[in-house]
Short mmCIF file of C-alpha atoms in Angstrom, two decimals:
data_model
loop_
_atom_site.label_atom_id
_atom_site.label_comp_id
_atom_site.label_asym_id
_atom_site.label_seq_id
_atom_site.Cartn_x
_atom_site.Cartn_y
_atom_site.Cartn_z
CA MET A 490 -34.56 -6.31 -0.49
CA ALA A 491 -31.62 -6.47 -2.92
CA LYS A 492 -32.56 -8.28 -6.11
CA ARG A 493 -30.12 -10.39 -8.04
CA ILE A 494 -29.73 -9.50 -11.69
CA GLY A 495 -27.57 -11.38 -14.15
CA LYS A 496 -24.96 -13.60 -12.64
CA HIS A 497 -23.16 -11.62 -9.95
CA THR A 498 -24.92 -8.30 -9.47
CA PHE A 499 -27.38 -7.21 -6.79
CA LEU A 500 -29.74 -4.32 -7.43
CA THR A 501 -30.98 -2.46 -4.35
CA GLU A 502 -34.59 -1.36 -4.09
CA ASN A 503 -34.72 1.11 -1.22
CA LYS A 504 -31.89 3.56 -1.92
CA PRO A 505 -29.32 2.79 0.79
CA SER A 506 -27.70 6.24 0.82
CA PHE A 507 -24.56 7.94 2.02
CA ILE A 508 -25.97 10.05 4.85
CA GLY A 509 -22.52 10.77 6.24
CA TYR A 510 -18.93 10.40 5.09
CA GLY A 511 -15.53 11.23 6.48
CA SER A 512 -11.88 11.11 5.41
CA VAL A 513 -8.65 11.61 7.34
CA VAL A 514 -5.22 11.60 5.71
CA GLY A 515 -1.52 12.02 6.40
CA LYS A 516 0.76 14.85 5.34
CA LYS A 517 1.87 13.48 1.97
CA GLU A 518 -1.75 12.85 0.94
CA HIS A 519 -2.71 16.33 2.08
CA LEU A 520 0.03 17.78 -0.13
CA GLY A 521 -1.23 15.76 -3.11
CA PRO A 522 -3.69 16.95 -5.79
CA MET A 523 -6.69 15.77 -3.69
CA GLY A 524 -5.41 17.54 -0.55
CA LYS A 525 -8.22 20.07 -0.24
CA GLU A 526 -10.98 17.47 -0.49
CA PHE A 527 -10.22 15.65 2.77
CA ASP A 528 -11.87 16.50 6.07
CA LEU A 529 -8.82 16.26 8.31
CA TYR A 530 -5.08 15.69 8.06
CA SER A 531 -2.12 15.50 10.37
CA ASP A 532 1.55 16.37 9.84
CA ASP A 533 2.41 13.81 12.50
CA MET A 534 2.68 10.32 10.98
CA ARG A 535 1.92 8.89 14.43
CA PHE A 536 -1.26 10.99 14.83
CA GLY A 537 -0.30 11.60 18.44
CA GLU A 538 -0.03 7.88 19.20
CA LYS A 539 2.92 5.82 20.34
CA THR A 540 2.99 3.32 17.48
CA TYR A 541 2.10 3.36 13.78
CA GLU A 542 -0.45 0.62 14.38
CA LYS A 543 -2.24 2.82 16.92
CA ALA A 544 -1.94 5.69 14.45
CA GLU A 545 -3.81 3.61 11.89
CA SER A 546 -6.52 2.86 14.45
CA LYS A 547 -6.77 6.57 15.08
CA LEU A 548 -7.42 7.08 11.36
CA GLN A 549 -10.48 4.81 11.54
CA GLU A 550 -11.69 6.24 14.81
CA THR A 551 -11.43 9.80 13.51
CA ALA A 552 -12.91 9.06 10.06
CA LEU A 553 -15.98 7.52 11.70
CA LYS A 554 -16.25 10.43 14.11
CA VAL A 555 -16.28 12.90 11.20
CA ALA A 556 -18.85 10.82 9.27
CA LEU A 557 -21.12 10.59 12.33
CA LYS A 558 -20.89 14.32 12.84
CA LYS A 559 -21.87 15.02 9.22
CA ALA A 560 -24.79 12.59 9.52
CA LYS A 561 -25.76 14.28 12.81
CA LEU A 562 -25.74 10.94 14.59
CA THR A 563 -24.02 9.38 17.58
CA SER A 564 -22.47 5.93 17.71
CA ASN A 565 -25.59 4.68 19.53
CA ASP A 566 -27.58 5.22 16.34
CA ILE A 567 -25.42 2.85 14.30
CA ASP A 568 -26.74 -0.71 14.17
CA MET A 569 -23.66 -2.32 12.71
CA VAL A 570 -20.18 -1.37 11.55
CA PHE A 571 -18.29 -3.21 8.81
CA ALA A 572 -14.56 -2.55 8.89
CA GLY A 573 -11.21 -3.95 7.91
CA ASP A 574 -7.61 -3.00 7.16
CA LEU A 575 -4.29 -4.47 6.06
CA LEU A 576 -2.72 -5.21 9.42
CA ASN A 577 -2.48 -8.73 10.78
CA GLN A 578 -5.81 -9.77 12.32
CA CYS A 579 -7.24 -6.35 11.32
CA ILE A 580 -6.06 -4.59 14.48
CA GLY A 581 -6.37 -1.22 12.76
CA SER A 582 -10.14 -1.69 12.82
CA THR A 583 -10.64 -3.48 16.12
CA PHE A 584 -8.48 -1.09 18.15
CA GLY A 585 -9.85 1.93 16.36
CA LEU A 586 -13.50 1.03 16.78
CA LYS A 587 -13.51 -0.75 20.14
CA ASN A 588 -14.62 2.30 22.11
CA TYR A 589 -17.64 2.97 19.91
CA ASN A 590 -19.66 0.08 21.28
CA ILE A 591 -21.26 -0.73 17.93
CA PRO A 592 -21.93 -4.35 16.79
CA TYR A 593 -18.83 -5.04 14.70
CA VAL A 594 -18.23 -7.15 11.61
CA GLY A 595 -14.56 -7.44 10.65
CA VAL A 596 -14.00 -7.91 6.93
CA TYR A 597 -10.83 -8.47 4.94
CA GLY A 598 -10.61 -7.61 1.28
CA ALA A 599 -7.09 -6.15 1.28
CA CYS A 600 -7.29 -2.82 -0.57
CA SER A 601 -10.82 -3.65 -1.80
CA THR A 602 -12.13 -3.49 1.77
CA MET A 603 -14.13 -0.28 1.26
CA GLY A 604 -16.04 -2.00 -1.55
CA LEU A 605 -16.65 -5.14 0.45
CA SER A 606 -17.80 -3.32 3.59
CA LEU A 607 -20.08 -1.02 1.58
CA ALA A 608 -21.54 -3.97 -0.31
CA LEU A 609 -22.45 -5.75 2.93
CA ALA A 610 -23.67 -2.58 4.62
CA SER A 611 -25.87 -1.53 1.70
CA MET A 612 -27.45 -4.96 1.22
CA LEU A 613 -28.33 -5.28 4.90
CA VAL A 614 -29.72 -1.76 5.06
CA ASP A 615 -31.65 -2.31 1.83
CA SER A 616 -33.17 -5.51 3.18
CA GLY A 617 -34.39 -3.69 6.28
CA ALA A 618 -32.50 -6.03 8.61
CA ILE A 619 -30.68 -3.00 9.98
CA GLU A 620 -31.51 0.66 9.75
CA ILE A 621 -28.14 2.40 9.83
CA ALA A 622 -24.76 0.85 9.01
CA ALA A 623 -21.22 2.20 8.89
CA ALA A 624 -18.39 1.08 6.63
CA VAL A 625 -14.87 2.00 7.69
CA THR A 626 -11.36 1.23 6.52
CA SER A 627 -7.81 2.55 6.68
CA SER A 628 -4.21 2.03 5.67
CA HIS A 629 -1.01 3.60 6.95
CA PHE A 630 2.24 3.83 5.02
CA CYS A 631 4.43 3.03 8.02
CA SER A 632 2.43 0.13 9.45
CA ALA A 633 2.07 -1.46 5.99
CA GLU A 634 5.74 -0.93 5.22
CA ARG A 635 6.71 -2.66 8.48
CA GLN A 636 4.47 -5.61 7.75
CA TYR A 637 5.08 -6.13 4.05
CA ARG A 638 8.51 -4.68 3.28
CA PHE A 639 11.54 -3.38 5.15
CA PRO A 640 12.12 -1.26 8.25
CA LEU A 641 11.33 2.38 7.47
CA GLU A 642 14.91 3.63 7.76
CA TYR A 643 16.36 0.79 5.69
CA GLY A 644 18.01 2.12 2.55
CA SER A 645 16.45 0.35 -0.41
CA GLN A 646 15.37 1.25 -3.93
CA ARG A 647 11.85 0.81 -5.23
CA THR A 648 11.05 -0.63 -8.63
CA PRO A 649 9.13 1.49 -11.19
CA THR A 650 6.01 -0.68 -10.75
CA SER A 651 5.94 -0.40 -6.95
CA GLN A 652 3.22 1.62 -5.25
CA TRP A 653 3.11 3.86 -2.22
CA THR A 654 0.76 2.83 0.60
CA VAL A 655 -1.58 5.71 1.33
CA THR A 656 -1.97 6.94 4.91
CA ALA A 657 -5.70 7.51 5.17
CA GLY A 658 -8.94 6.44 6.75
CA GLY A 659 -12.42 6.65 5.28
CA ALA A 660 -15.89 6.08 6.71
CA SER A 661 -19.39 6.05 5.20
CA ILE A 662 -22.73 5.94 7.00
CA ILE A 663 -25.48 4.14 5.07
CA LYS A 664 -29.22 4.56 5.61
CA LYS A 665 -32.29 4.55 3.37
CA ALA A 666 -32.86 8.12 2.22
CA ASP A 667 -33.94 10.27 -0.71
CA ASN A 668 -32.02 12.90 -2.67
CA LEU A 669 -28.61 11.69 -1.54
CA PRO A 670 -26.05 9.58 -3.40
CA TYR A 671 -27.17 5.97 -2.95
CA ILE A 672 -25.85 2.52 -3.74
CA ASN A 673 -27.83 1.30 -6.72
CA ALA A 674 -26.05 -1.95 -7.37
CA VAL A 675 -23.29 -4.15 -6.02
CA THR A 676 -21.14 -6.79 -7.73
CA ILE A 677 -19.10 -9.06 -5.50
CA GLY A 678 -15.88 -10.00 -7.29
CA LYS A 679 -14.29 -13.36 -7.87
CA ILE A 680 -10.71 -14.19 -6.91
CA LYS A 681 -8.46 -13.88 -9.98
CA ASP A 682 -4.88 -15.08 -10.23
CA LEU A 683 -2.99 -14.89 -13.50
CA GLY A 684 0.33 -15.88 -11.97
CA VAL A 685 1.92 -12.51 -11.14
CA LYS A 686 4.41 -13.14 -8.35
CA ASP A 687 6.07 -9.76 -8.00
CA ALA A 688 4.78 -8.14 -4.79
CA ASN A 689 6.20 -4.88 -6.16
CA ASN A 690 3.84 -5.05 -9.11
CA MET A 691 0.44 -5.31 -7.46
CA GLY A 692 -1.24 -3.27 -10.18
CA ALA A 693 -0.45 -6.07 -12.64
CA ALA A 694 -1.70 -8.68 -10.16
CA MET A 695 -4.99 -6.84 -9.61
CA ALA A 696 -5.82 -5.69 -13.16
CA PRO A 697 -7.53 -8.99 -14.13
CA ALA A 698 -9.73 -8.80 -11.01
CA ALA A 699 -10.85 -5.26 -11.87
CA TYR A 700 -11.46 -6.27 -15.48
CA SER A 701 -13.45 -9.35 -14.45
CA THR A 702 -15.71 -7.54 -11.96
CA ILE A 703 -16.40 -4.54 -14.21
CA LYS A 704 -17.08 -6.87 -17.15
CA SER A 705 -19.51 -8.95 -15.04
CA PHE A 706 -21.34 -5.82 -13.97
CA LEU A 707 -21.62 -4.43 -17.50
CA LEU A 708 -22.95 -7.77 -18.74
CA ASP A 709 -25.37 -8.21 -15.83
CA THR A 710 -26.80 -4.71 -16.21
CA ASN A 711 -26.51 -4.59 -19.99
CA THR A 712 -24.75 -1.23 -19.86
CA ALA A 713 -21.57 0.24 -21.37
CA PRO A 714 -18.75 2.32 -19.82
CA ASP A 715 -20.12 5.54 -21.33
CA ASP A 716 -23.36 5.09 -19.37
CA TYR A 717 -21.34 6.18 -16.34
CA ASP A 718 -19.73 9.51 -15.49
CA LEU A 719 -16.60 7.67 -14.42
CA ILE A 720 -15.36 4.26 -13.37
CA PHE A 721 -13.05 4.55 -10.37
CA THR A 722 -10.72 1.65 -9.69
CA GLY A 723 -9.05 1.49 -6.28
CA ASP A 724 -5.31 1.28 -6.66
CA LEU A 725 -4.26 -0.23 -9.97
CA GLY A 726 -1.71 2.54 -10.40
CA LYS A 727 -0.24 3.36 -13.78
CA THR A 728 0.91 -0.15 -14.64
CA GLY A 729 -2.31 -1.87 -13.56
CA SER A 730 -4.55 0.69 -15.29
CA GLU A 731 -2.73 0.31 -18.61
CA ILE A 732 -2.97 -3.48 -18.39
CA MET A 733 -6.69 -3.26 -17.61
CA TYR A 734 -7.25 -0.99 -20.65
CA GLU A 735 -5.61 -3.58 -22.82
CA LEU A 736 -7.72 -6.40 -21.37
CA PHE A 737 -10.86 -4.41 -22.22
CA LEU A 738 -9.56 -3.47 -25.66
CA ARG A 739 -9.26 -7.17 -26.47
CA ASP A 740 -13.05 -7.30 -26.02
CA GLY A 741 -13.46 -4.19 -28.17
CA ILE A 742 -14.34 -2.01 -25.17
CA ASP A 743 -12.44 1.24 -24.70
CA ILE A 744 -12.76 2.42 -21.11
CA ARG A 745 -9.74 4.77 -21.10
CA PHE A 746 -11.83 7.92 -21.22
CA HIS A 747 -14.28 6.74 -18.59
CA HIS A 748 -11.73 5.60 -16.05
CA SER A 749 -9.87 7.11 -13.11
CA ASP A 750 -7.75 5.30 -10.58
CA CYS A 751 -7.81 6.48 -6.95
CA GLY A 752 -4.13 5.47 -6.63
CA LEU A 753 -3.24 7.80 -9.48
CA MET A 754 -5.47 10.62 -8.20
CA MET A 755 -4.02 10.61 -4.69
CA PHE A 756 -0.49 11.77 -5.48
CA ASN A 757 1.43 13.72 -8.05
CA LYS A 758 3.22 10.64 -9.36
CA GLU A 759 6.44 12.36 -10.43
CA LYS A 760 6.76 15.19 -7.91
CA GLN A 761 5.85 13.02 -4.93
CA ASP A 762 7.99 10.11 -6.14
CA VAL A 763 5.41 7.34 -5.73
CA HIS A 764 6.41 5.35 -8.84
CA SER A 765 3.26 3.56 -10.12
CA GLY A 766 0.88 5.45 -7.77
CA GLY A 767 -0.79 5.10 -4.38
CA SER A 768 -2.27 1.95 -2.88
CA GLY A 769 -3.88 0.67 0.31
CA CYS A 770 -7.39 0.32 1.73
CA GLY A 771 -7.34 3.96 2.75
CA CYS A 772 -6.59 5.16 -0.77
CA SER A 773 -9.93 4.41 -2.41
CA ALA A 774 -11.80 4.85 0.89
CA ALA A 775 -10.53 8.41 1.37
CA ILE A 776 -11.14 9.40 -2.26
CA LEU A 777 -14.69 8.00 -2.15
CA ASN A 778 -15.48 9.72 1.13
CA SER A 779 -14.17 13.08 -0.02
CA TYR A 780 -13.71 13.86 -3.70
CA ILE A 781 -16.35 11.48 -5.10
CA MET A 782 -19.00 12.38 -2.50
CA ASN A 783 -18.23 16.09 -2.89
CA ARG A 784 -18.72 15.81 -6.67
CA PHE A 785 -22.12 14.17 -6.12
CA ARG A 786 -22.96 17.06 -3.85
CA ASP A 787 -22.11 19.70 -6.46
CA ASN A 788 -23.95 17.68 -9.14
CA THR A 789 -20.84 16.88 -11.20
CA PHE A 790 -21.50 13.17 -10.85
CA LYS A 791 -24.82 11.41 -11.30
CA ASN A 792 -23.83 7.81 -11.81
CA ILE A 793 -20.45 6.26 -11.13
CA LEU A 794 -18.82 2.90 -10.56
CA PHE A 795 -16.50 2.52 -7.58
CA VAL A 796 -14.31 -0.56 -7.96
CA PRO A 797 -11.65 -0.94 -5.24
CA THR A 798 -9.12 -3.68 -5.94
CA GLY A 799 -7.31 -5.89 -3.44
CA ALA A 800 -4.19 -8.06 -3.65
CA LEU A 801 -4.84 -11.03 -1.40
CA LEU A 802 -1.24 -11.84 -0.59
CA SER A 803 0.57 -12.10 2.73
CA PRO A 804 4.28 -11.73 3.59
CA THR A 805 4.33 -15.52 4.07
CA SER A 806 2.86 -16.34 0.66
CA THR A 807 5.35 -13.93 -0.95
CA LEU A 808 8.30 -15.64 0.79
CA GLN A 809 6.94 -19.00 -0.34
CA SER A 810 7.05 -17.70 -3.95
CA GLU A 811 3.29 -17.96 -4.44
CA SER A 812 1.50 -15.83 -7.01
CA ILE A 813 -0.85 -13.02 -5.95
CA PRO A 814 -4.60 -13.78 -5.98
CA SER A 815 -6.62 -10.59 -6.36
CA ILE A 816 -10.16 -9.35 -6.05
CA ALA A 817 -12.29 -6.34 -6.94
CA HIS A 818 -15.76 -5.42 -5.70
CA LEU A 819 -18.00 -3.00 -7.53
CA ILE A 820 -20.35 -0.41 -6.08
CA ASN A 821 -22.61 1.54 -8.41
CA ILE A 822 -23.42 4.92 -6.85
CA LYS A 823 -26.19 7.11 -8.25
CA ILE A 824 -28.13 10.18 -7.28
CA MET B 87 -10.09 -15.02 -20.55
CA ILE B 88 -6.45 -14.45 -21.34
CA SER B 89 -3.99 -17.29 -20.63
CA LYS B 90 -1.30 -16.98 -17.95
CA GLU B 91 1.43 -17.06 -20.59
CA GLU B 92 -0.20 -14.32 -22.67
CA TYR B 93 -0.79 -12.28 -19.54
CA LYS B 94 2.88 -12.55 -18.60
CA GLN B 95 3.78 -10.91 -21.92
CA LEU B 96 1.18 -8.20 -21.37
CA VAL B 97 2.53 -7.44 -17.88
CA LYS B 98 6.07 -7.34 -19.22
CA LYS B 99 5.04 -4.87 -21.91
CA HIS B 100 3.54 -2.43 -19.40
CA SER B 101 5.91 -2.84 -16.46
CA GLY B 102 8.85 -0.50 -16.87
CA SER B 103 12.20 -1.76 -15.66
CA SER B 104 14.69 0.11 -13.50
CA PRO B 105 17.11 2.38 -15.42
CA LYS B 106 20.03 -0.05 -15.12
CA PRO B 107 22.95 1.90 -16.74
CA LYS B 108 22.07 4.97 -14.64
CA ASP B 109 21.77 2.82 -11.48
CA PHE B 110 25.13 1.17 -12.19
CA ILE B 111 26.94 4.48 -12.67
CA ILE B 112 25.42 6.11 -9.57
CA SER B 113 26.15 3.09 -7.39
CA PHE B 114 29.73 2.88 -8.72
CA ILE B 115 30.35 6.54 -7.92
CA SER B 116 28.58 6.57 -4.53
CA GLY B 117 30.21 3.31 -3.44
CA GLY B 118 33.55 4.77 -4.53
CA ILE B 119 32.93 7.93 -2.49
CA ILE B 120 32.33 5.85 0.64
CA CYS B 121 35.64 4.05 -0.01
CA ILE B 122 37.42 7.39 -0.47
CA ILE B 123 35.97 8.59 2.85
CA GLY B 124 37.26 5.38 4.45
CA GLN B 125 40.69 5.93 2.93
CA ALA B 126 40.74 9.55 4.08
CA ILE B 127 39.94 8.48 7.65
CA TYR B 128 42.67 5.84 7.37
CA ASN B 129 45.27 8.39 6.25
CA ALA B 130 44.19 10.92 8.85
CA LEU B 131 44.48 8.37 11.68
CA LEU B 132 47.89 7.23 10.43
CA SER B 133 49.11 10.82 10.36
CA LEU B 134 48.17 11.03 14.05
CA ASP B 135 50.83 8.40 14.72
CA ILE B 136 48.34 5.67 15.55
CA LYS B 137 49.53 2.10 15.00
CA GLU B 138 48.46 0.67 11.64
CA ASP B 139 46.84 -2.36 13.30
CA TYR B 140 44.56 -0.12 15.33
CA VAL B 141 43.79 2.07 12.35
CA ARG B 142 42.64 -1.00 10.40
CA SER B 143 39.97 -1.76 13.00
CA ALA B 144 39.15 1.87 13.66
CA VAL B 145 38.23 2.76 10.05
CA PRO B 146 35.35 0.25 9.65
CA SER B 147 34.15 1.08 13.15
CA ILE B 148 33.98 4.78 12.29
CA LEU B 149 32.15 4.07 9.00
CA ILE B 150 29.69 1.82 10.85
CA PHE B 151 29.12 4.55 13.41
CA LEU B 152 28.56 7.22 10.77
CA ALA B 153 26.06 5.03 8.87
CA ALA B 154 24.22 4.21 12.11
CA LEU B 155 24.09 7.90 12.97
CA LEU B 156 22.76 8.82 9.53
CA THR B 157 20.17 6.03 9.83
CA GLY B 158 19.12 7.26 13.27
CA ILE B 159 18.54 10.82 12.08
CA GLY B 160 16.61 9.56 9.05
CA VAL B 161 19.07 10.52 6.31
CA TYR B 162 20.60 7.21 5.21
CA ASP B 163 17.50 5.85 3.48
CA LYS B 164 17.12 9.10 1.55
CA ILE B 165 20.69 8.80 0.25
CA ALA B 166 20.29 5.07 -0.42
CA LYS B 167 17.17 5.67 -2.50
CA HIS B 168 19.42 7.23 -5.14
CA CYS B 169 22.63 5.29 -4.57
CA GLY B 170 21.26 1.71 -4.45
CA ALA B 171 24.06 -0.82 -4.31
CA GLY B 172 26.57 2.01 -3.78
CA THR B 173 25.35 2.44 -0.22
CA LEU B 174 24.22 -1.17 0.24
CA ILE B 175 27.42 -3.09 -0.49
CA PRO B 176 30.00 -1.25 1.69
CA ILE B 177 30.01 -1.89 5.44
CA THR B 178 27.76 1.17 5.83
CA GLY B 179 24.89 -0.80 4.24
CA PHE B 180 25.29 -3.50 6.83
CA SER B 181 25.24 -0.92 9.59
CA ASN B 182 22.06 0.59 8.13
CA ALA B 183 20.36 -2.83 7.97
CA VAL B 184 21.06 -3.50 11.65
CA THR B 185 20.31 0.01 12.93
CA SER B 186 17.09 0.41 10.96
CA SER B 187 15.80 -2.92 12.29
CA ALA B 188 16.71 -1.93 15.84
CA ILE B 189 14.85 1.37 15.55
CA GLU B 190 11.88 -0.28 13.86
CA PHE B 191 11.13 -2.85 16.54
CA LYS B 192 11.62 -0.66 19.61
CA ASN B 193 7.86 -0.54 20.17
CA GLU B 194 7.72 -4.33 20.51
CA GLY B 195 10.12 -4.19 23.47
CA PHE B 196 13.86 -4.63 23.87
CA ILE B 197 13.90 -8.44 24.24
CA LEU B 198 11.31 -9.79 21.79
CA GLY B 199 11.22 -6.67 19.63
CA VAL B 200 14.75 -5.37 19.12
CA GLY B 201 16.44 -8.57 20.30
CA ASP B 202 14.46 -10.81 18.02
CA ASN B 203 14.49 -8.59 14.96
CA ILE B 204 17.76 -6.66 14.97
CA PHE B 205 19.31 -9.12 12.47
CA LYS B 206 16.14 -9.48 10.43
CA ILE B 207 17.84 -8.12 7.31
CA ALA B 208 21.51 -8.56 8.25
CA GLY B 209 20.94 -12.11 9.54
CA PRO B 210 21.38 -13.88 6.18
CA VAL B 211 24.62 -11.95 5.58
CA ILE B 212 25.94 -12.96 8.99
CA LEU B 213 24.92 -16.61 8.59
CA TYR B 214 26.16 -17.15 5.05
CA GLY B 215 29.10 -14.76 5.38
CA THR B 216 30.40 -16.65 8.42
CA SER B 217 29.71 -20.05 6.82
CA ALA B 218 31.50 -19.01 3.63
CA SER B 219 34.56 -17.85 5.54
CA ILE B 220 34.70 -21.12 7.50
CA ILE B 221 34.61 -23.11 4.25
CA TYR B 222 37.20 -20.80 2.72
CA GLY B 223 39.43 -21.22 5.78
CA PHE B 224 39.08 -24.97 5.60
CA ILE B 225 40.04 -25.11 1.91
CA TYR B 226 42.91 -22.71 2.55
CA TYR B 227 44.17 -24.94 5.37
CA ILE B 228 44.06 -28.11 3.21
CA VAL B 229 45.73 -26.45 0.23
CA LYS B 230 48.43 -25.03 2.47
CA THR B 231 49.01 -28.39 4.23
CA ILE B 232 49.28 -30.32 0.95
CA GLY B 233 51.29 -27.61 -0.77
CA GLY B 234 53.60 -27.45 2.22
#
């Protein structure tokens, strides 16, 4: 049963492990620096579906299929699936997972969804309440663009701080096991809002959330950044990462050399013209379920922090000139 | 924890701003090119012995058509990414706003999808553009009546 340490952190006791993982991406992501790490990709932005929303569902469906295959399981073996996405009412998840017939828990953490779903999955598996859980999430450039910005063919310019929504789906299968990467600890983040209103500067909105959650975890566990191989934030991008460094530097902590951002890893920022970097639930989910897991497999990583960040805004709150509340959840993965 | 005011300064320090002089020059040139194209069409139609009145309505229609076509084949947004206001301000930008919305909402059906959303971006321009011209017309009428 997960044990609470410090103020916000839960330590697992029974090694809830990644027994399967899968990632599916779009063409642009495949052409990026991480391209070779992903399981599957498609040149067709619609993934053979009629709409971009259905395409996003396909991402989740396929990512879970790949993860199940790697874990040598069928959907009947899964006791519960935790999933979410950015679309209204999380239709990316519900339509993508409806045919699996697995008890479903829909979660919403914006781009931090992979962290939230893994936190819930690992704690329930650790407690013994369920044996095998799945955590799935996705984002799709076109469906996000339609919901949050302009029509795809509309001619507009992006600001330097804007980020590019990643087209990707990621799935993890969690079960107690030995000798596999496992979730050692979980910190559920608090909602942070320092008044950033620019929806084209989500890195700046989310940086305080990442800072707060990582800081809580380090305090709770009495550890320092250099105790970890790397700290991966979800999608702070260039702007958000730099702001987070400065927030830590004010406390005398330098995390620059222990930090990577999935949004910055996903694309070649200049060549692929993504301004501040990638974003979206699928961004951190795909990097976790490919690159990070692969590096655990080849023994490069032994102990990392995975901290996806989410901007909890909606098109309505943006139109009403509200600021952007943000959140970050932390998953400590060890082998 | 840092105060909101302090954080604002920190965000400002790290958030780069758009290259304004470059954007201004590119939009000036690209907007100018669209006007030259319009003028060229105007001259060409006149040289075909078409009445000037007809030519005046034909030129914007042709520009609107060309912008809609470029939007439909997925080129307009790629040009606009570099040209900014240069492609936004002329009538071609208006055409792009309407066409892109129409394409976008096709999947939601022709009535509640396209019908409901076709003026999603252009709507404010239509509403306030029309309102402004009514007010202008009204003032013009009064001034003219008083001035004789």
